[in-house]
Amino acid sequence: MELLPTIWFIIIAVLWTGYLFLEGFDLGVGMLMKLFARNNTERRVLLNTVGPVWDGNEVWLITAGAATFAAFPLWYASLFSALYLPLLVVLVALIFRAVAFEYRGKVDNDSWRARWDWAIALGSFFAAFGVGAALALTTTGLPLNANGDREGGAMAWFSGYAVLGGLAVVGFSLLHALAFLALKTDGDVRHRARAWFVRLLPVLLLPLAAWALVIQFLEGKLWTWAAVVLAVVAAAVAWFLARRGSEGRAFMAMGAFLLLGSASSFGAVFPVVLPSTLDPAFDLTIANASSSDYTLGLMSVVAAVGLPLVIIYQAWTYWVFRRRVSAAHIPAAHSFLPAVAVRAFTTKG
């Protein structure tokens, strides 16, 4: 087994896990804008919990895609071309979501805010669903021929596994967001988020559990089965801690659940990076899909410097914005003149 391709497979798995951990809760918070928040004040509380960090969380998605492109170009080419339509939906959803974050508070009008609230909620849902579908198909396979090209039409990717993966990430994101809100807010939002977390954990994790079991029955190894068992234990611990009111520990237990579940899934399919459902001989592996050793070695040097800096910076950001948010911190809504209008008014005066 080649060392550098193995290392970069692990790095990419870590990047996807980091993305799901960080972006997972803010995608969930976006969906909860319409499912959980009762009024505009509560929606502003939810927005303020992720406002300072949501765009930084998306860096992990870009980095995971870029690392795949550089380290395993055939994996990147086959996956992204086969999933062109769902990944395009993810991109459009993230764009609408980002625009909605910026535009929602520009006008003090209920209908204006409602439209952008739906943009945030639906953008978050479709982004989470699309990423989940892509990751599920990475582990269960696509109809690839000997050249790594997709066979079939534009919807050849659509399958029960894709739907299961999409629902798994949506469910995890909602649950992770509830754990995050219980940790990051105060007052009624905090207590309701914790109650929802305790009540909904078994339901929201069902698709993810089904996905993990499918992968294990298809490709599981002894240690990956053990990781699945430990992930179940971590989820039970998170439920128990949340019920006791230990929100911070419950949130970290959810992180342990994700880490163990991700390790079990990526570990089960290793060394395959993208299975072919047409013929196992067409599978893309770390050996036939990777870049040269020179490229991987150079990337390793860059990653050894850059990745710790990114982690340190994001940890510092979360530390700076660590305090809880409550309705008492939210000022009254108001409209304002755009900067161009203000300048024109002052010049005329």
Short mmCIF file of C-alpha atoms in Angstrom, two decimals:
data_model
loop_
_atom_site.label_atom_id
_atom_site.label_comp_id
_atom_site.label_asym_id
_atom_site.label_seq_id
_atom_site.Cartn_x
_atom_site.Cartn_y
_atom_site.Cartn_z
CA MET A 1 0.00 0.00 0.00
CA GLU A 2 1.43 3.36 -1.04
CA LEU A 3 2.05 5.71 1.85
CA LEU A 4 1.34 9.15 0.38
CA PRO A 5 -1.98 8.22 -1.31
CA THR A 6 -3.09 6.63 1.97
CA ILE A 7 -2.17 9.77 3.91
CA TRP A 8 -4.12 11.95 1.49
CA PHE A 9 -7.12 9.66 1.61
CA ILE A 10 -7.12 10.14 5.39
CA ILE A 11 -6.68 13.92 5.03
CA ILE A 12 -9.65 14.16 2.65
CA ALA A 13 -11.75 12.06 5.04
CA VAL A 14 -10.77 14.44 7.86
CA LEU A 15 -11.68 17.47 5.74
CA TRP A 16 -15.13 16.05 4.95
CA THR A 17 -15.64 15.18 8.61
CA GLY A 18 -14.61 18.71 9.63
CA TYR A 19 -17.02 20.15 7.08
CA LEU A 20 -19.92 18.06 8.36
CA PHE A 21 -19.11 18.97 11.96
CA LEU A 22 -18.85 22.74 11.38
CA GLU A 23 -21.14 23.35 8.44
CA GLY A 24 -23.55 20.71 9.70
CA PHE A 25 -24.82 22.81 12.58
CA ASP A 26 -25.13 26.03 10.59
CA LEU A 27 -27.00 24.25 7.78
CA GLY A 28 -29.24 22.86 10.49
CA VAL A 29 -29.72 26.30 12.02
CA GLY A 30 -30.74 27.54 8.56
CA MET A 31 -33.40 24.85 8.28
CA LEU A 32 -34.60 25.55 11.82
CA MET A 33 -35.34 29.15 10.83
CA LYS A 34 -38.71 27.86 9.60
CA LEU A 35 -39.07 24.69 11.66
CA PHE A 36 -38.11 25.89 15.13
CA ALA A 37 -38.09 29.68 15.51
CA ARG A 38 -41.47 31.14 16.51
CA ASN A 39 -41.00 34.80 15.62
CA ASN A 40 -38.59 37.29 14.09
CA THR A 41 -36.67 37.80 17.34
CA GLU A 42 -35.98 34.09 17.67
CA ARG A 43 -34.92 33.91 14.02
CA ARG A 44 -32.47 36.74 14.66
CA VAL A 45 -31.14 34.84 17.68
CA LEU A 46 -30.55 31.82 15.45
CA LEU A 47 -28.83 33.94 12.80
CA ASN A 48 -26.59 35.56 15.39
CA THR A 49 -25.35 32.18 16.62
CA VAL A 50 -23.86 31.35 13.21
CA GLY A 51 -23.38 34.86 11.82
CA PRO A 52 -19.67 35.19 12.69
CA VAL A 53 -18.69 31.68 11.55
CA TRP A 54 -20.88 30.31 8.75
CA ASP A 55 -18.75 31.57 5.86
CA GLY A 56 -15.58 30.25 7.49
CA ASN A 57 -17.22 26.84 7.87
CA GLU A 58 -17.75 26.63 4.11
CA VAL A 59 -13.97 26.83 3.60
CA TRP A 60 -13.84 23.16 4.61
CA LEU A 61 -16.03 22.23 1.63
CA ILE A 62 -13.81 24.15 -0.78
CA THR A 63 -10.68 22.65 0.77
CA ALA A 64 -12.06 19.11 0.58
CA GLY A 65 -12.92 19.56 -3.09
CA ALA A 66 -9.57 21.16 -3.89
CA ALA A 67 -7.64 18.44 -2.04
CA THR A 68 -9.54 15.77 -3.98
CA PHE A 69 -8.79 17.55 -7.26
CA ALA A 70 -5.06 17.77 -6.51
CA ALA A 71 -4.46 14.44 -4.77
CA PHE A 72 -6.88 12.19 -6.69
CA PRO A 73 -7.71 13.88 -10.03
CA LEU A 74 -9.48 10.80 -11.45
CA TRP A 75 -11.66 10.56 -8.34
CA TYR A 76 -12.50 14.26 -8.65
CA ALA A 77 -13.21 14.05 -12.40
CA SER A 78 -15.43 10.97 -12.17
CA LEU A 79 -17.35 12.11 -9.09
CA PHE A 80 -17.96 15.72 -10.10
CA SER A 81 -18.89 14.91 -13.70
CA ALA A 82 -21.23 12.08 -12.67
CA LEU A 83 -22.88 14.33 -10.05
CA TYR A 84 -22.94 17.51 -12.11
CA LEU A 85 -26.65 18.21 -11.55
CA PRO A 86 -26.87 17.61 -7.77
CA LEU A 87 -23.63 19.51 -7.15
CA LEU A 88 -24.95 22.39 -9.24
CA VAL A 89 -28.04 22.41 -7.00
CA VAL A 90 -25.75 22.51 -3.95
CA LEU A 91 -23.85 25.46 -5.40
CA VAL A 92 -27.02 27.42 -6.20
CA ALA A 93 -28.44 26.61 -2.75
CA LEU A 94 -25.30 27.89 -1.03
CA ILE A 95 -25.39 31.08 -3.12
CA PHE A 96 -29.03 31.79 -2.26
CA ARG A 97 -28.30 31.04 1.38
CA ALA A 98 -25.34 33.39 1.50
CA VAL A 99 -27.25 36.20 -0.21
CA ALA A 100 -30.16 35.70 2.19
CA PHE A 101 -27.87 36.04 5.21
CA GLU A 102 -26.75 39.43 3.93
CA TYR A 103 -30.05 40.78 2.60
CA ARG A 104 -32.54 39.58 5.22
CA GLY A 105 -32.04 42.48 7.63
CA LYS A 106 -31.78 45.27 5.06
CA VAL A 107 -35.50 46.16 5.16
CA ASP A 108 -37.81 46.20 8.20
CA ASN A 109 -40.68 44.42 6.48
CA ASP A 110 -42.27 41.08 7.38
CA SER A 111 -42.81 39.85 3.81
CA TRP A 112 -39.24 40.83 2.86
CA ARG A 113 -37.84 38.86 5.80
CA ALA A 114 -40.14 35.88 5.13
CA ARG A 115 -38.84 35.50 1.58
CA TRP A 116 -35.21 35.50 2.73
CA ASP A 117 -36.05 33.16 5.61
CA TRP A 118 -37.33 30.65 3.07
CA ALA A 119 -34.18 31.16 1.00
CA ILE A 120 -32.06 30.35 4.04
CA ALA A 121 -34.15 27.33 5.04
CA LEU A 122 -34.46 25.82 1.56
CA GLY A 123 -30.88 26.68 0.63
CA SER A 124 -29.67 24.93 3.76
CA PHE A 125 -31.86 21.89 3.09
CA PHE A 126 -30.79 21.39 -0.52
CA ALA A 127 -27.13 21.99 0.31
CA ALA A 128 -27.22 19.40 3.10
CA PHE A 129 -29.19 16.92 0.99
CA GLY A 130 -26.90 17.29 -2.03
CA VAL A 131 -23.71 16.87 -0.01
CA GLY A 132 -25.18 13.83 1.72
CA ALA A 133 -26.17 12.26 -1.61
CA ALA A 134 -22.66 12.85 -3.00
CA LEU A 135 -20.95 11.33 0.03
CA ALA A 136 -23.29 8.33 0.05
CA LEU A 137 -22.55 7.61 -3.61
CA THR A 138 -18.83 7.98 -2.92
CA THR A 139 -19.12 5.02 -0.56
CA THR A 140 -21.77 2.93 -2.36
CA GLY A 141 -20.80 3.54 -5.98
CA LEU A 142 -21.75 5.03 -9.34
CA PRO A 143 -22.20 3.41 -12.80
CA LEU A 144 -18.61 4.01 -13.98
CA ASN A 145 -17.03 2.30 -16.98
CA ALA A 146 -13.40 1.30 -17.46
CA ASN A 147 -12.44 4.92 -18.24
CA GLY A 148 -14.09 6.26 -15.08
CA ASP A 149 -16.93 7.84 -17.09
CA ARG A 150 -20.54 7.67 -15.97
CA GLU A 151 -22.81 5.33 -17.92
CA GLY A 152 -26.44 6.35 -18.39
CA GLY A 153 -28.17 9.70 -18.52
CA ALA A 154 -27.98 12.80 -16.37
CA MET A 155 -30.02 11.11 -13.62
CA ALA A 156 -28.00 7.90 -13.51
CA TRP A 157 -26.70 8.97 -10.10
CA PHE A 158 -30.18 9.01 -8.57
CA SER A 159 -30.79 5.97 -6.40
CA GLY A 160 -32.07 4.88 -3.02
CA TYR A 161 -28.55 5.26 -1.65
CA ALA A 162 -28.43 8.89 -2.80
CA VAL A 163 -31.75 9.65 -1.10
CA LEU A 164 -30.64 7.82 2.04
CA GLY A 165 -27.38 9.80 2.19
CA GLY A 166 -29.20 13.07 1.61
CA LEU A 167 -31.69 12.38 4.40
CA ALA A 168 -28.83 11.23 6.66
CA VAL A 169 -26.96 14.53 6.41
CA VAL A 170 -30.18 16.55 6.69
CA GLY A 171 -31.16 14.65 9.84
CA PHE A 172 -27.69 14.95 11.37
CA SER A 173 -27.54 18.67 10.55
CA LEU A 174 -30.87 19.32 12.27
CA LEU A 175 -29.86 17.37 15.37
CA HIS A 176 -26.39 18.92 15.46
CA ALA A 177 -27.97 22.37 15.16
CA LEU A 178 -30.26 21.70 18.11
CA ALA A 179 -27.23 20.66 20.19
CA PHE A 180 -25.43 23.81 19.04
CA LEU A 181 -28.38 26.09 19.87
CA ALA A 182 -28.68 24.53 23.33
CA LEU A 183 -25.00 25.37 23.81
CA LYS A 184 -24.94 28.81 22.18
CA THR A 185 -28.24 30.43 23.24
CA ASP A 186 -29.99 31.28 26.46
CA GLY A 187 -33.56 31.59 27.62
CA ASP A 188 -36.51 29.87 25.96
CA VAL A 189 -34.60 29.05 22.75
CA ARG A 190 -31.97 27.17 24.75
CA HIS A 191 -34.46 25.11 26.72
CA ARG A 192 -36.61 24.26 23.70
CA ALA A 193 -33.55 23.31 21.63
CA ARG A 194 -32.38 20.92 24.34
CA ALA A 195 -35.86 19.41 24.67
CA TRP A 196 -36.15 18.95 20.89
CA PHE A 197 -32.68 17.37 20.81
CA VAL A 198 -33.58 14.79 23.45
CA ARG A 199 -36.93 14.03 21.83
CA LEU A 200 -35.77 13.84 18.19
CA LEU A 201 -32.32 12.20 18.44
CA PRO A 202 -33.53 8.62 17.75
CA VAL A 203 -35.60 9.76 14.75
CA LEU A 204 -33.13 12.13 13.10
CA LEU A 205 -30.24 9.67 13.32
CA LEU A 206 -32.16 6.78 11.73
CA PRO A 207 -31.14 7.56 8.10
CA LEU A 208 -27.50 7.98 9.13
CA ALA A 209 -27.60 4.68 11.03
CA ALA A 210 -29.11 2.96 8.00
CA TRP A 211 -26.40 4.40 5.72
CA ALA A 212 -23.65 3.24 8.10
CA LEU A 213 -25.12 -0.28 8.29
CA VAL A 214 -25.45 -0.54 4.50
CA ILE A 215 -21.77 0.32 4.07
CA GLN A 216 -20.72 -2.11 6.79
CA PHE A 217 -22.74 -4.98 5.31
CA LEU A 218 -21.26 -4.26 1.88
CA GLU A 219 -17.62 -3.58 2.77
CA GLY A 220 -17.26 -3.62 6.55
CA LYS A 221 -14.15 -4.74 8.41
CA LEU A 222 -13.82 -5.75 12.04
CA TRP A 223 -12.48 -2.39 13.19
CA THR A 224 -15.08 -0.42 11.21
CA TRP A 225 -17.87 -2.45 12.84
CA ALA A 226 -16.29 -1.58 16.19
CA ALA A 227 -16.32 2.11 15.20
CA VAL A 228 -20.04 1.86 14.41
CA VAL A 229 -20.73 0.38 17.84
CA LEU A 230 -18.73 3.17 19.49
CA ALA A 231 -20.64 5.75 17.42
CA VAL A 232 -23.92 4.37 18.80
CA VAL A 233 -22.47 4.67 22.30
CA ALA A 234 -21.45 8.29 21.59
CA ALA A 235 -24.99 9.12 20.41
CA ALA A 236 -26.45 7.57 23.58
CA VAL A 237 -24.00 9.57 25.68
CA ALA A 238 -25.01 12.77 23.86
CA TRP A 239 -28.69 12.03 24.60
CA PHE A 240 -27.94 11.35 28.27
CA LEU A 241 -25.80 14.48 28.69
CA ALA A 242 -28.38 16.70 26.97
CA ARG A 243 -31.10 15.35 29.20
CA ARG A 244 -28.95 16.26 32.23
CA GLY A 245 -28.41 19.79 30.88
CA SER A 246 -24.70 19.35 29.99
CA GLU A 247 -24.99 21.09 26.62
CA GLY A 248 -21.27 21.51 25.93
CA ARG A 249 -20.48 17.85 26.58
CA ALA A 250 -23.51 16.75 24.57
CA PHE A 251 -22.29 18.82 21.63
CA MET A 252 -18.82 17.26 21.84
CA ALA A 253 -20.37 13.79 22.10
CA MET A 254 -22.13 14.52 18.82
CA GLY A 255 -18.73 15.39 17.39
CA ALA A 256 -17.37 12.04 18.60
CA PHE A 257 -20.38 10.32 17.01
CA LEU A 258 -19.64 11.99 13.68
CA LEU A 259 -15.91 11.21 13.85
CA LEU A 260 -16.51 7.53 14.58
CA GLY A 261 -19.23 7.23 11.95
CA SER A 262 -17.09 8.94 9.33
CA ALA A 263 -14.10 6.73 10.18
CA SER A 264 -16.24 3.61 9.86
CA SER A 265 -17.58 4.64 6.44
CA PHE A 266 -14.33 5.80 4.85
CA GLY A 267 -12.45 2.92 6.47
CA ALA A 268 -14.89 0.32 5.17
CA VAL A 269 -14.43 1.28 1.50
CA PHE A 270 -10.66 1.88 1.71
CA PRO A 271 -8.61 1.58 -0.53
CA VAL A 272 -11.46 2.25 -2.99
CA VAL A 273 -12.23 5.96 -3.40
CA LEU A 274 -15.17 5.54 -5.81
CA PRO A 275 -16.74 2.12 -6.45
CA SER A 276 -18.21 1.19 -9.82
CA THR A 277 -21.63 -0.44 -9.74
CA LEU A 278 -21.01 -1.92 -13.21
CA ASP A 279 -17.90 -3.98 -12.43
CA PRO A 280 -15.58 -4.02 -9.39
CA ALA A 281 -12.69 -4.05 -11.87
CA PHE A 282 -13.63 -0.46 -12.76
CA ASP A 283 -13.34 0.79 -9.16
CA LEU A 284 -11.19 3.86 -8.59
CA THR A 285 -8.68 3.25 -5.81
CA ILE A 286 -5.95 5.23 -4.10
CA ALA A 287 -3.50 3.50 -6.44
CA ASN A 288 -5.08 4.18 -9.85
CA ALA A 289 -6.72 7.55 -9.10
CA SER A 290 -3.92 9.42 -7.30
CA SER A 291 -1.45 12.03 -8.48
CA SER A 292 2.28 11.39 -8.67
CA ASP A 293 4.38 10.97 -5.54
CA TYR A 294 6.08 14.29 -6.29
CA THR A 295 2.74 16.12 -6.36
CA LEU A 296 1.53 14.42 -3.19
CA GLY A 297 4.84 15.13 -1.44
CA LEU A 298 4.67 18.83 -2.31
CA MET A 299 1.05 18.97 -1.19
CA SER A 300 2.00 17.32 2.09
CA VAL A 301 4.52 20.08 2.84
CA VAL A 302 1.94 22.79 2.08
CA ALA A 303 -0.75 21.02 4.13
CA ALA A 304 1.61 20.55 7.08
CA VAL A 305 1.93 24.34 7.27
CA GLY A 306 -1.48 25.53 6.09
CA LEU A 307 -3.91 23.11 7.72
CA PRO A 308 -2.80 23.78 11.34
CA LEU A 309 -3.02 27.53 10.68
CA VAL A 310 -6.59 27.20 9.42
CA ILE A 311 -7.56 25.10 12.45
CA ILE A 312 -5.91 27.54 14.88
CA TYR A 313 -7.59 30.54 13.25
CA GLN A 314 -11.04 28.92 13.30
CA ALA A 315 -10.58 27.82 16.92
CA TRP A 316 -9.67 31.42 17.82
CA THR A 317 -12.76 32.69 15.99
CA TYR A 318 -15.04 30.37 17.94
CA TRP A 319 -13.33 31.39 21.17
CA VAL A 320 -13.90 35.10 20.46
CA PHE A 321 -17.62 34.51 19.74
CA ARG A 322 -18.10 31.91 22.48
CA ARG A 323 -20.72 33.72 24.58
CA ARG A 324 -24.38 32.76 24.53
CA VAL A 325 -26.95 34.75 22.55
CA SER A 326 -30.45 35.47 23.82
CA ALA A 327 -33.46 37.53 22.81
CA ALA A 328 -32.33 40.22 25.26
CA HIS A 329 -29.26 40.84 23.08
CA ILE A 330 -31.31 41.52 19.94
CA PRO A 331 -32.03 45.23 19.27
CA ALA A 332 -35.28 46.40 17.73
CA ALA A 333 -35.53 45.94 13.96
CA HIS A 334 -35.23 49.07 11.84
CA SER A 335 -34.71 50.09 8.23
CA PHE A 336 -31.79 52.19 7.04
CA LEU A 337 -30.77 54.11 3.96
CA PRO A 338 -28.22 52.45 1.67
CA ALA A 339 -24.77 54.05 1.70
CA VAL A 340 -25.26 55.45 -1.83
CA ALA A 341 -28.52 57.14 -0.80
CA VAL A 342 -26.94 58.57 2.35
CA ARG A 343 -24.08 60.00 0.33
CA ALA A 344 -26.43 61.55 -2.22
CA PHE A 345 -28.58 63.07 0.53
CA THR A 346 -25.62 64.60 2.37
CA THR A 347 -24.12 65.93 -0.86
CA LYS A 348 -27.40 67.56 -1.83
CA GLY A 349 -27.79 69.05 1.63
#
